[in-house]
Amino acid sequence: MAGGKADNSKSKANTKGKEKEVKKETKLGLSAKKDDNFGEWYSEVVVNGEMIEYYDISGCYILRPWTMSIWEVMQAFFDAEIKKMNIKNCYFPLFVSPGVLQREKDHIEGFAPEVAWVTKSGNSDLDVPIAIRPTSETVMYPYYSKWIRGHRDLPLKLNQWCNVVRWEFSNPTPFIRSREFLWQEGHTAFASKTEADAEVLDILELYRRVYEEFLAVPVIKGKKSELEKFAGGLYTTSVEAFIPNSGRGIQGATSHCLGQNFAKMFEINFEDDKGEKAMVWQNSWAYSTRTIGVMVMVHGDDKGLMLPPKVAALQIIVIPVPYKEANTQAILDTCAATVSTLCAAGFRAEADLRDNYSPGWKYSHWEMKGVPLRLEIGPKDLEKKQVRAVRRDNFAKTDIAIDGLGEKVEEMLDDIQQSLFDTAKLKRDACVVVAKTWGEFAEALGQKKLILAPWCDEEEVEKDVKARTKGDMGAAKSLCSPFDQPELPEDTLCFASGKPAKKWTYWGRSY
Ligand code: 86X
């Protein structure tokens, strides 16, 4: 194994001695296989792919440039879209005074153990400890109350890109459950429920697009059950993804209609167009760096990350393949020229011209990092004025003429993007089981399926499902009732209670 890069093959659990062993065995590769030990595979892939570095505080991770580029692509898309909706960016403080945090007791109560506090400056205790925001309702809404006076102040539509801290105690996982994470949180206030309802769905559609068009991850849009919704709100919508390897659903992003609950608590009132005092209707919505973890889990394989071209920091890696007597300089020059052409055409391309690594090592390295397309240039290619293209997703090799390279590469990247989505959707759909009885439900759950079941929509019944499925793998819960409802014949009964079913709902274990 050449060079220091191999150090990345260590995972948090490895001791120094064990680390050496792993290196020798696997070279650049992963020691765990996705289908054999999914948890270990995941932590290796985010570290060896250079997305994450473990940190000395549990549940906190370093997001390396390979991660941040992906985040920035999604951010650029989403930020531009919400600006079209006339939503403005702002920034509220990280710190929350205890009075403000507790202003809205009911909503905070269940979450209180997760709130992190600053209690000291230097050696002296603070007079009043200060909380770190776990979400910003209580930080922002007092100012909504101040800023909103009349109907002309509405709608008020703000968003912020920031970090939040939730001191989780259950198994931390990079991106998926971390104690600090990045997100955007949107908080909007309207004069009417109609406007609020419409925005909830507009934002949810943007979340679907982030997942499906950018991350190539299929999601289900739907409504959360009463038990699973944000307790402070009126109703919660979400996009739900599924991880076939763990058999778990995962909430991808949420868009809530808060109704007038927060308006009551924070006295967010206005004089309506008839001169009467009214309360605002509010929404809040967020997606976080969890999106990136879902993408890694869905697309990665035993060779490492597999990045969708639309979000990849690097879409094309160009690798020289020098040969003994061949003109190495001419090959290197062609590589550099190819990169210039591709970058000028708007692609994100780089050449790996390092002379202390072999081409084979470089192939493995960039496969581990998930670069969608590799171009190899050797003496034969030079002669024929062509390059050899190798796709990361299916390893298909094609010789492409240098003349007209841009068009061909664009086609291939589009095809990779589409094919990642199609493959993920086929895999996800193959996990869906329709369960009409408790027996069918329990069997499907045992097989780690995503279960679509007719449900009576009663809270007590969902609690009962949780109780009956409790175990070391975690209980099953409702994920969402899809907006896209299959036909429900009139006499259909609830899978869990036997009462008349009201709707189809997705169930499963979840993250
Ligand atoms: C729920 C609700 C909501 C704005 C969103 O989902 C979108 C963006 N917020 C967040 N939630 C909490 O309210 C919460 C509160 C405290 Cl104090 C906490 F420690 C953790 C929390 N987690 C989630």
XYZ file of C-alpha atoms and ligand atoms in Angstrom:
534
model
C 0.000 0.000 0.000
C 1.509 3.266 -1.083
C 1.233 6.487 0.811
C -0.605 7.850 3.818
C -4.093 7.712 2.360
C -4.409 4.179 3.610
C -4.886 5.526 7.122
C -8.446 6.248 6.161
C -9.250 2.555 6.320
C -9.389 2.713 10.082
C -12.730 2.929 11.761
C -13.380 4.387 15.190
C -13.279 0.971 16.861
C -9.954 -0.152 15.437
C -6.939 -0.268 17.646
C -3.556 0.522 16.159
C -2.617 -3.127 15.850
C -5.858 -4.187 14.276
C -5.599 -1.290 11.865
C -2.399 -2.691 10.339
C -4.047 -6.043 9.880
C -7.020 -4.495 8.071
C -4.750 -2.515 5.775
C -2.807 -5.557 4.716
C -5.895 -7.625 4.060
C -7.935 -5.145 2.136
C -5.556 -2.537 0.820
C -7.761 0.388 -0.106
C -10.949 -1.568 0.301
C -13.609 -1.896 2.958
C -13.297 -4.674 5.523
C -17.077 -4.994 5.948
C -19.529 -5.886 3.198
C -22.754 -3.925 2.770
C -24.921 -7.047 2.886
C -23.066 -8.749 5.756
C -22.484 -5.998 8.298
C -24.328 -2.915 7.212
C -23.531 -0.797 10.282
C -19.793 -1.370 10.067
C -19.873 -0.971 6.270
C -21.530 2.426 6.671
C -19.033 3.827 9.135
C -16.145 2.575 7.017
C -17.556 3.990 3.820
C -18.107 7.524 5.155
C -14.602 7.575 6.639
C -12.696 5.881 3.789
C -14.653 7.905 1.234
C -13.316 10.996 3.042
C -16.729 12.427 3.852
C -16.498 12.124 7.635
C -13.776 12.095 10.244
C -14.648 10.845 13.694
C -14.220 13.358 16.496
C -13.378 12.923 20.163
C -16.901 13.862 21.279
C -19.414 11.070 20.755
C -22.072 11.920 18.184
C -20.060 14.768 16.667
C -18.398 14.386 13.280
C -16.136 16.432 11.063
C -17.764 17.134 7.719
C -14.925 17.074 5.203
C -14.904 18.970 1.883
C -16.251 15.892 0.052
C -19.389 16.210 2.232
C -19.670 19.981 2.183
C -19.658 20.128 -1.640
C -22.722 17.887 -1.691
C -24.433 19.987 0.960
C -23.659 23.159 -0.996
C -25.177 21.810 -4.221
C -28.426 20.982 -2.433
C -28.303 24.292 -0.605
C -27.857 26.244 -3.847
C -30.900 24.520 -5.349
C -33.169 24.842 -2.326
C -32.106 28.392 -1.519
C -32.837 29.570 -5.069
C -36.242 27.839 -5.021
C -37.384 29.372 -1.725
C -36.225 32.789 -2.913
C -38.574 32.369 -5.889
C -41.295 31.864 -3.260
C -40.255 35.177 -1.688
C -38.903 33.537 1.442
C -36.024 35.555 2.943
C -32.940 34.322 4.745
C -32.099 35.520 8.230
C -29.965 34.437 11.168
C -31.080 34.180 14.795
C -28.688 33.539 17.699
C -27.432 30.090 18.654
C -28.133 30.720 22.360
C -31.480 30.623 24.077
C -32.271 32.028 27.501
C -34.025 29.562 29.807
C -37.083 31.829 30.074
C -37.547 31.913 26.325
C -36.900 28.182 25.964
C -39.560 27.347 28.525
C -42.044 29.856 27.219
C -43.717 27.066 25.334
C -43.707 24.294 27.922
C -45.815 21.583 26.283
C -43.707 21.461 23.152
C -40.406 21.503 25.075
C -41.315 19.033 27.809
C -40.617 15.756 26.009
C -37.454 17.151 24.441
C -35.904 18.667 27.585
C -33.334 15.879 28.159
C -31.847 16.629 24.717
C -31.163 20.307 25.371
C -27.472 21.173 25.825
C -26.567 24.012 28.202
C -23.657 26.381 28.621
C -23.097 26.827 32.350
C -19.692 28.471 32.566
C -17.502 31.134 31.074
C -13.910 30.388 31.915
C -13.917 29.212 35.508
C -16.943 31.071 36.737
C -20.487 29.788 36.644
C -22.869 31.859 34.577
C -25.568 33.586 36.640
C -28.106 32.039 34.322
C -27.236 28.992 32.227
C -27.804 29.409 28.500
C -29.318 26.743 26.233
C -28.051 25.910 22.742
C -30.856 25.853 20.153
C -32.259 22.412 19.356
C -34.675 24.154 16.923
C -35.621 27.836 16.809
C -39.376 28.237 17.447
C -38.905 29.795 20.863
C -36.022 31.943 19.631
C -37.860 33.365 16.641
C -41.517 33.617 17.539
C -41.245 36.412 20.135
C -39.934 38.561 17.271
C -42.713 37.416 14.950
C -45.051 38.736 17.625
C -43.205 42.051 17.605
C -42.867 42.381 13.813
C -46.385 41.377 12.828
C -48.945 44.120 13.526
C -51.353 44.291 10.629
C -52.331 42.208 7.610
C -49.852 44.202 5.515
C -47.019 42.628 7.524
C -48.129 39.217 6.262
C -47.053 36.818 5.062
C -43.782 36.795 7.011
C -41.587 34.110 5.478
C -38.125 33.502 6.927
C -35.551 30.766 6.598
C -32.201 30.200 8.217
C -29.288 27.923 7.355
C -27.643 26.954 10.615
C -26.479 24.274 13.009
C -28.568 22.862 15.849
C -27.643 20.688 18.817
C -29.708 17.852 20.228
C -27.956 15.792 22.877
C -29.151 12.384 21.688
C -28.382 9.280 23.731
C -29.323 6.483 21.347
C -26.660 5.155 18.970
C -25.141 8.091 17.124
C -24.580 7.544 13.394
C -22.797 9.963 11.036
C -25.343 12.187 9.223
C -28.288 10.064 10.366
C -28.242 10.820 14.079
C -25.590 13.289 15.195
C -25.625 15.608 18.179
C -24.874 18.648 16.066
C -26.127 18.894 12.517
C -26.655 21.422 9.743
C -30.104 22.215 8.428
C -32.338 24.883 7.058
C -35.350 25.784 9.134
C -38.167 27.733 7.549
C -40.723 29.556 9.711
C -43.609 31.301 7.999
C -46.735 33.151 9.114
C -49.875 33.819 7.057
C -53.204 35.577 7.415
C -55.143 32.494 6.289
C -54.980 28.738 6.684
C -55.451 28.343 2.931
C -52.134 30.055 2.228
C -50.357 28.054 4.929
C -51.744 24.751 3.600
C -50.537 25.546 0.087
C -47.014 26.358 1.263
C -46.712 23.126 3.254
C -47.109 21.197 0.010
C -44.930 23.510 -2.092
C -42.055 22.993 0.346
C -42.667 19.251 0.531
C -42.380 19.113 -3.264
C -38.968 20.839 -3.018
C -37.884 18.174 -0.523
C -39.023 15.462 -2.916
C -36.932 17.088 -5.630
C -33.845 17.317 -3.388
C -34.087 13.564 -2.782
C -35.231 12.321 -6.157
C -33.626 14.740 -8.616
C -30.392 15.440 -6.758
C -29.673 12.496 -4.456
C -31.416 9.964 -6.753
C -33.252 8.561 -3.728
C -36.943 7.678 -4.144
C -39.214 9.039 -1.399
C -42.854 8.799 -0.420
C -44.771 12.000 0.253
C -47.420 11.752 2.909
C -48.987 12.779 6.185
C -47.779 11.705 9.618
C -50.109 10.045 12.113
C -51.300 11.951 15.187
C -48.758 10.037 17.253
C -45.827 10.736 14.945
C -46.583 14.349 13.982
C -44.804 17.318 15.562
C -46.823 17.664 18.770
C -46.714 21.456 18.681
C -48.400 21.613 15.279
C -51.674 20.930 13.505
C -50.432 18.373 11.018
C -47.077 17.142 9.708
C -46.177 16.098 6.190
C -42.948 14.346 5.306
C -40.919 12.637 2.648
C -40.009 9.117 3.744
C -37.120 7.067 2.379
C -36.358 3.404 2.970
C -33.018 1.683 3.544
C -33.305 -1.868 2.170
C -30.177 -3.144 3.962
C -31.420 -2.313 7.441
C -35.085 -2.663 6.592
C -35.770 0.718 8.157
C -37.768 3.694 7.028
C -36.235 7.109 7.532
C -37.922 10.492 7.687
C -36.185 12.502 5.007
C -37.568 15.977 5.723
C -40.683 17.504 7.280
C -43.074 20.295 6.431
C -45.485 21.186 9.246
C -48.618 23.245 9.380
C -48.527 24.618 12.923
C -52.054 25.994 12.791
C -52.519 28.733 15.409
C -50.966 26.907 18.386
C -47.778 28.941 18.444
C -49.663 32.124 17.587
C -51.659 31.655 20.792
C -48.604 30.964 22.953
C -46.464 33.733 21.514
C -49.306 36.179 20.908
C -48.641 36.537 17.216
C -51.705 38.637 16.391
C -52.595 41.051 13.631
C -55.371 43.383 12.621
C -57.056 41.804 9.608
C -58.424 43.659 6.564
C -61.733 44.226 8.373
C -59.965 45.864 11.293
C -60.484 42.866 13.566
C -57.873 41.179 15.730
C -56.825 37.792 14.332
C -54.159 35.166 14.922
C -51.637 34.127 12.276
C -51.426 30.676 10.707
C -47.896 29.272 10.792
C -45.749 26.645 9.113
C -42.294 25.325 9.811
C -40.157 23.006 7.700
C -36.662 21.582 7.662
C -34.217 19.255 6.006
C -30.796 18.449 7.388
C -27.451 16.830 6.590
C -29.289 13.535 7.265
C -30.134 13.678 3.537
C -26.487 12.876 2.784
C -26.473 9.796 5.018
C -29.568 8.454 3.304
C -27.893 8.906 -0.090
C -24.746 7.059 1.082
C -26.787 4.168 2.533
C -28.923 3.802 -0.578
C -26.258 3.968 -3.303
C -22.974 2.863 -1.745
C -21.573 -0.603 -2.496
C -18.669 -2.853 -1.478
C -16.255 -0.623 -3.361
C -17.343 2.474 -1.449
C -19.405 5.578 -2.051
C -21.455 6.035 -5.197
C -22.257 9.700 -5.706
C -25.039 10.878 -8.011
C -23.459 13.157 -10.667
C -25.724 16.089 -9.810
C -24.306 16.418 -6.290
C -20.817 14.965 -6.653
C -17.968 17.373 -5.879
C -16.118 15.689 -8.724
C -18.120 14.210 -11.583
C -15.200 13.030 -13.660
C -11.748 11.862 -12.623
C -9.148 11.659 -15.395
C -6.355 9.140 -14.820
C -3.208 8.809 -16.947
C -2.174 5.247 -17.751
C 1.495 5.595 -18.742
C 3.305 2.673 -20.314
C 7.035 1.894 -20.305
C 8.231 3.230 -23.658
C 5.266 5.501 -24.207
C 5.497 9.265 -24.091
C 4.405 9.907 -20.524
C 4.485 13.680 -20.859
C 2.132 13.580 -23.848
C -0.293 11.458 -21.805
C -0.160 13.838 -18.852
C -0.689 16.814 -21.168
C -3.685 15.154 -22.759
C -5.147 14.483 -19.317
C -4.735 18.128 -18.348
C -6.206 19.304 -21.650
C -9.165 16.964 -21.233
C -9.867 18.380 -17.776
C -9.701 21.936 -19.135
C -12.163 21.083 -21.891
C -14.558 19.416 -19.465
C -14.370 22.205 -16.874
C -14.905 24.818 -19.582
C -18.015 22.874 -20.606
C -19.309 23.163 -17.029
C -18.415 19.750 -15.626
C -16.636 19.201 -12.341
C -13.522 17.349 -13.497
C -9.989 16.786 -12.229
C -6.947 14.764 -13.243
C -5.050 12.608 -10.773
C -1.514 13.143 -12.025
C 0.292 12.001 -8.888
C 3.351 9.927 -9.752
C 3.586 8.073 -6.439
C 0.410 6.024 -7.000
C -0.253 3.380 -9.644
C -3.260 3.679 -11.969
C -4.822 0.661 -10.225
C -4.507 2.303 -6.823
C -6.079 5.465 -8.212
C -8.999 3.506 -9.679
C -9.756 2.021 -6.254
C -9.280 5.346 -4.530
C -11.748 7.233 -6.726
C -14.177 4.330 -6.697
C -14.089 4.494 -2.889
C -14.858 8.204 -3.123
C -17.753 7.484 -5.474
C -16.791 9.627 -8.469
C -19.451 8.803 -11.101
C -17.181 8.644 -14.163
C -13.529 7.803 -14.696
C -11.632 8.581 -17.869
C -8.450 6.596 -18.503
C -5.914 7.870 -21.005
C -3.093 5.593 -22.183
C -0.773 5.393 -25.221
C -3.372 3.595 -27.376
C -5.981 6.201 -26.551
C -3.570 8.958 -27.482
C -2.927 7.292 -30.812
C -6.633 6.879 -31.539
C -7.584 10.310 -30.155
C -9.955 8.723 -27.682
C -10.390 8.154 -23.944
C -11.674 5.140 -22.094
C -14.696 5.916 -19.886
C -15.583 3.675 -16.941
C -18.860 4.184 -15.063
C -18.838 3.909 -11.273
C -22.357 2.466 -11.109
C -21.994 -0.534 -13.450
C -18.297 -0.438 -14.421
C -19.288 -0.380 -18.119
C -16.335 0.653 -20.295
C -16.726 2.784 -23.419
C -14.142 4.321 -25.725
C -15.071 7.902 -26.516
C -13.559 10.087 -29.242
C -11.921 13.195 -27.759
C -13.695 15.133 -30.461
C -17.201 15.732 -29.070
C -16.253 14.406 -25.618
C -18.442 16.934 -23.799
C -21.708 15.763 -25.345
C -20.903 12.125 -24.742
C -19.893 12.739 -21.116
C -23.052 14.730 -20.485
C -25.133 11.850 -21.840
C -23.307 9.370 -19.643
C -23.662 11.465 -16.479
C -27.390 11.948 -17.147
C -27.693 8.231 -17.676
C -25.851 7.458 -14.428
C -28.054 9.893 -12.496
C -31.222 8.302 -13.903
C -29.967 4.793 -13.498
C -29.042 5.330 -9.817
C -32.588 6.504 -9.190
C -34.170 3.662 -11.181
C -32.071 1.026 -9.425
C -32.825 2.489 -5.999
C -36.531 2.624 -6.801
C -36.627 -0.977 -8.005
C -34.873 -2.061 -4.809
C -37.170 0.010 -2.621
C -40.308 -1.200 -4.413
C -39.151 -4.808 -4.041
C -39.251 -4.258 -0.251
C -42.861 -3.083 -0.173
C -45.338 -5.626 1.141
C -49.088 -5.096 1.360
C -50.316 -6.535 4.671
C -54.034 -6.848 5.332
C -53.891 -8.866 8.538
C -51.782 -8.847 11.689
C -50.252 -12.148 10.618
C -49.112 -10.751 7.292
C -47.868 -7.593 9.008
C -45.795 -9.475 11.609
C -44.282 -11.734 8.955
C -43.332 -8.808 6.696
C -41.848 -6.924 9.643
C -39.705 -9.960 10.429
C -38.440 -9.809 6.848
C -37.501 -6.111 7.227
C -40.098 -4.942 4.734
C -41.733 -1.612 4.133
C -45.341 -2.394 4.921
C -48.393 -0.817 3.322
C -51.449 -1.608 5.397
C -55.070 -0.500 5.670
C -55.500 1.318 8.996
C -58.336 2.653 11.126
C -56.212 5.748 11.893
C -56.715 5.514 15.667
C -53.958 6.651 18.018
C -54.635 3.854 20.518
C -54.186 1.295 17.774
C -50.820 2.715 16.764
C -49.716 2.614 20.417
C -50.841 -0.998 20.479
C -48.843 -1.803 17.322
C -45.764 -0.284 18.976
C -46.311 -2.305 22.139
C -46.885 -5.555 20.248
C -43.740 -5.163 18.139
C -41.395 -3.993 20.892
C -38.082 -5.877 20.886
C -34.335 -5.427 20.558
C -34.716 -4.253 16.956
C -37.048 -1.439 18.035
C -40.796 -1.166 17.624
C -42.649 -0.665 14.364
C -44.464 2.604 13.816
C -46.394 4.358 11.119
C -44.145 6.178 8.645
C -46.753 8.119 6.713
C -50.076 7.870 4.946
C -49.101 8.437 1.338
C -50.854 11.256 -0.523
C -50.941 8.843 -3.405
C -53.523 6.444 -1.907
C -54.254 3.118 -3.583
C -57.944 2.335 -3.890
C -59.453 1.269 -0.552
C -62.464 -1.029 -1.047
C -65.325 -0.040 1.259
C -65.343 -3.110 3.492
C -61.571 -3.143 4.088
C -60.609 -3.738 7.719
C -57.684 -2.348 9.734
C -54.733 -4.766 9.811
C -54.253 -4.204 13.551
C -57.676 -3.571 15.075
C -60.100 -5.226 12.664
C -62.146 -2.013 12.646
C -63.127 -0.408 9.335
C -60.000 0.951 7.629
C -59.848 4.657 6.819
C -56.616 4.828 4.789
C -53.527 3.064 3.527
C -50.476 3.760 5.696
C -46.811 2.795 5.465
C -45.371 1.032 8.531
C -42.003 -0.287 9.514
C -39.091 0.066 11.852
C -37.366 3.365 11.400
C -34.268 5.401 12.183
C -39.315 19.295 16.644
C -40.038 20.862 14.922
C -39.752 21.790 13.737
C -38.531 23.750 12.954
C -39.334 21.067 12.522
O -39.437 19.864 12.425
C -38.934 21.894 11.365
C -38.074 23.061 11.728
N -38.828 22.853 14.044
C -38.864 20.288 15.621
N -38.339 19.165 17.692
C -38.342 20.010 18.734
O -39.213 20.882 18.813
C -37.322 19.882 19.716
C -37.278 20.727 20.809
C -36.287 20.573 21.740
Cl -36.214 21.595 23.074
C -35.314 19.569 21.579
F -34.360 19.460 22.503
C -35.341 18.715 20.504
C -36.352 18.869 19.549
N -36.400 18.042 18.481
C -37.391 18.206 17.593
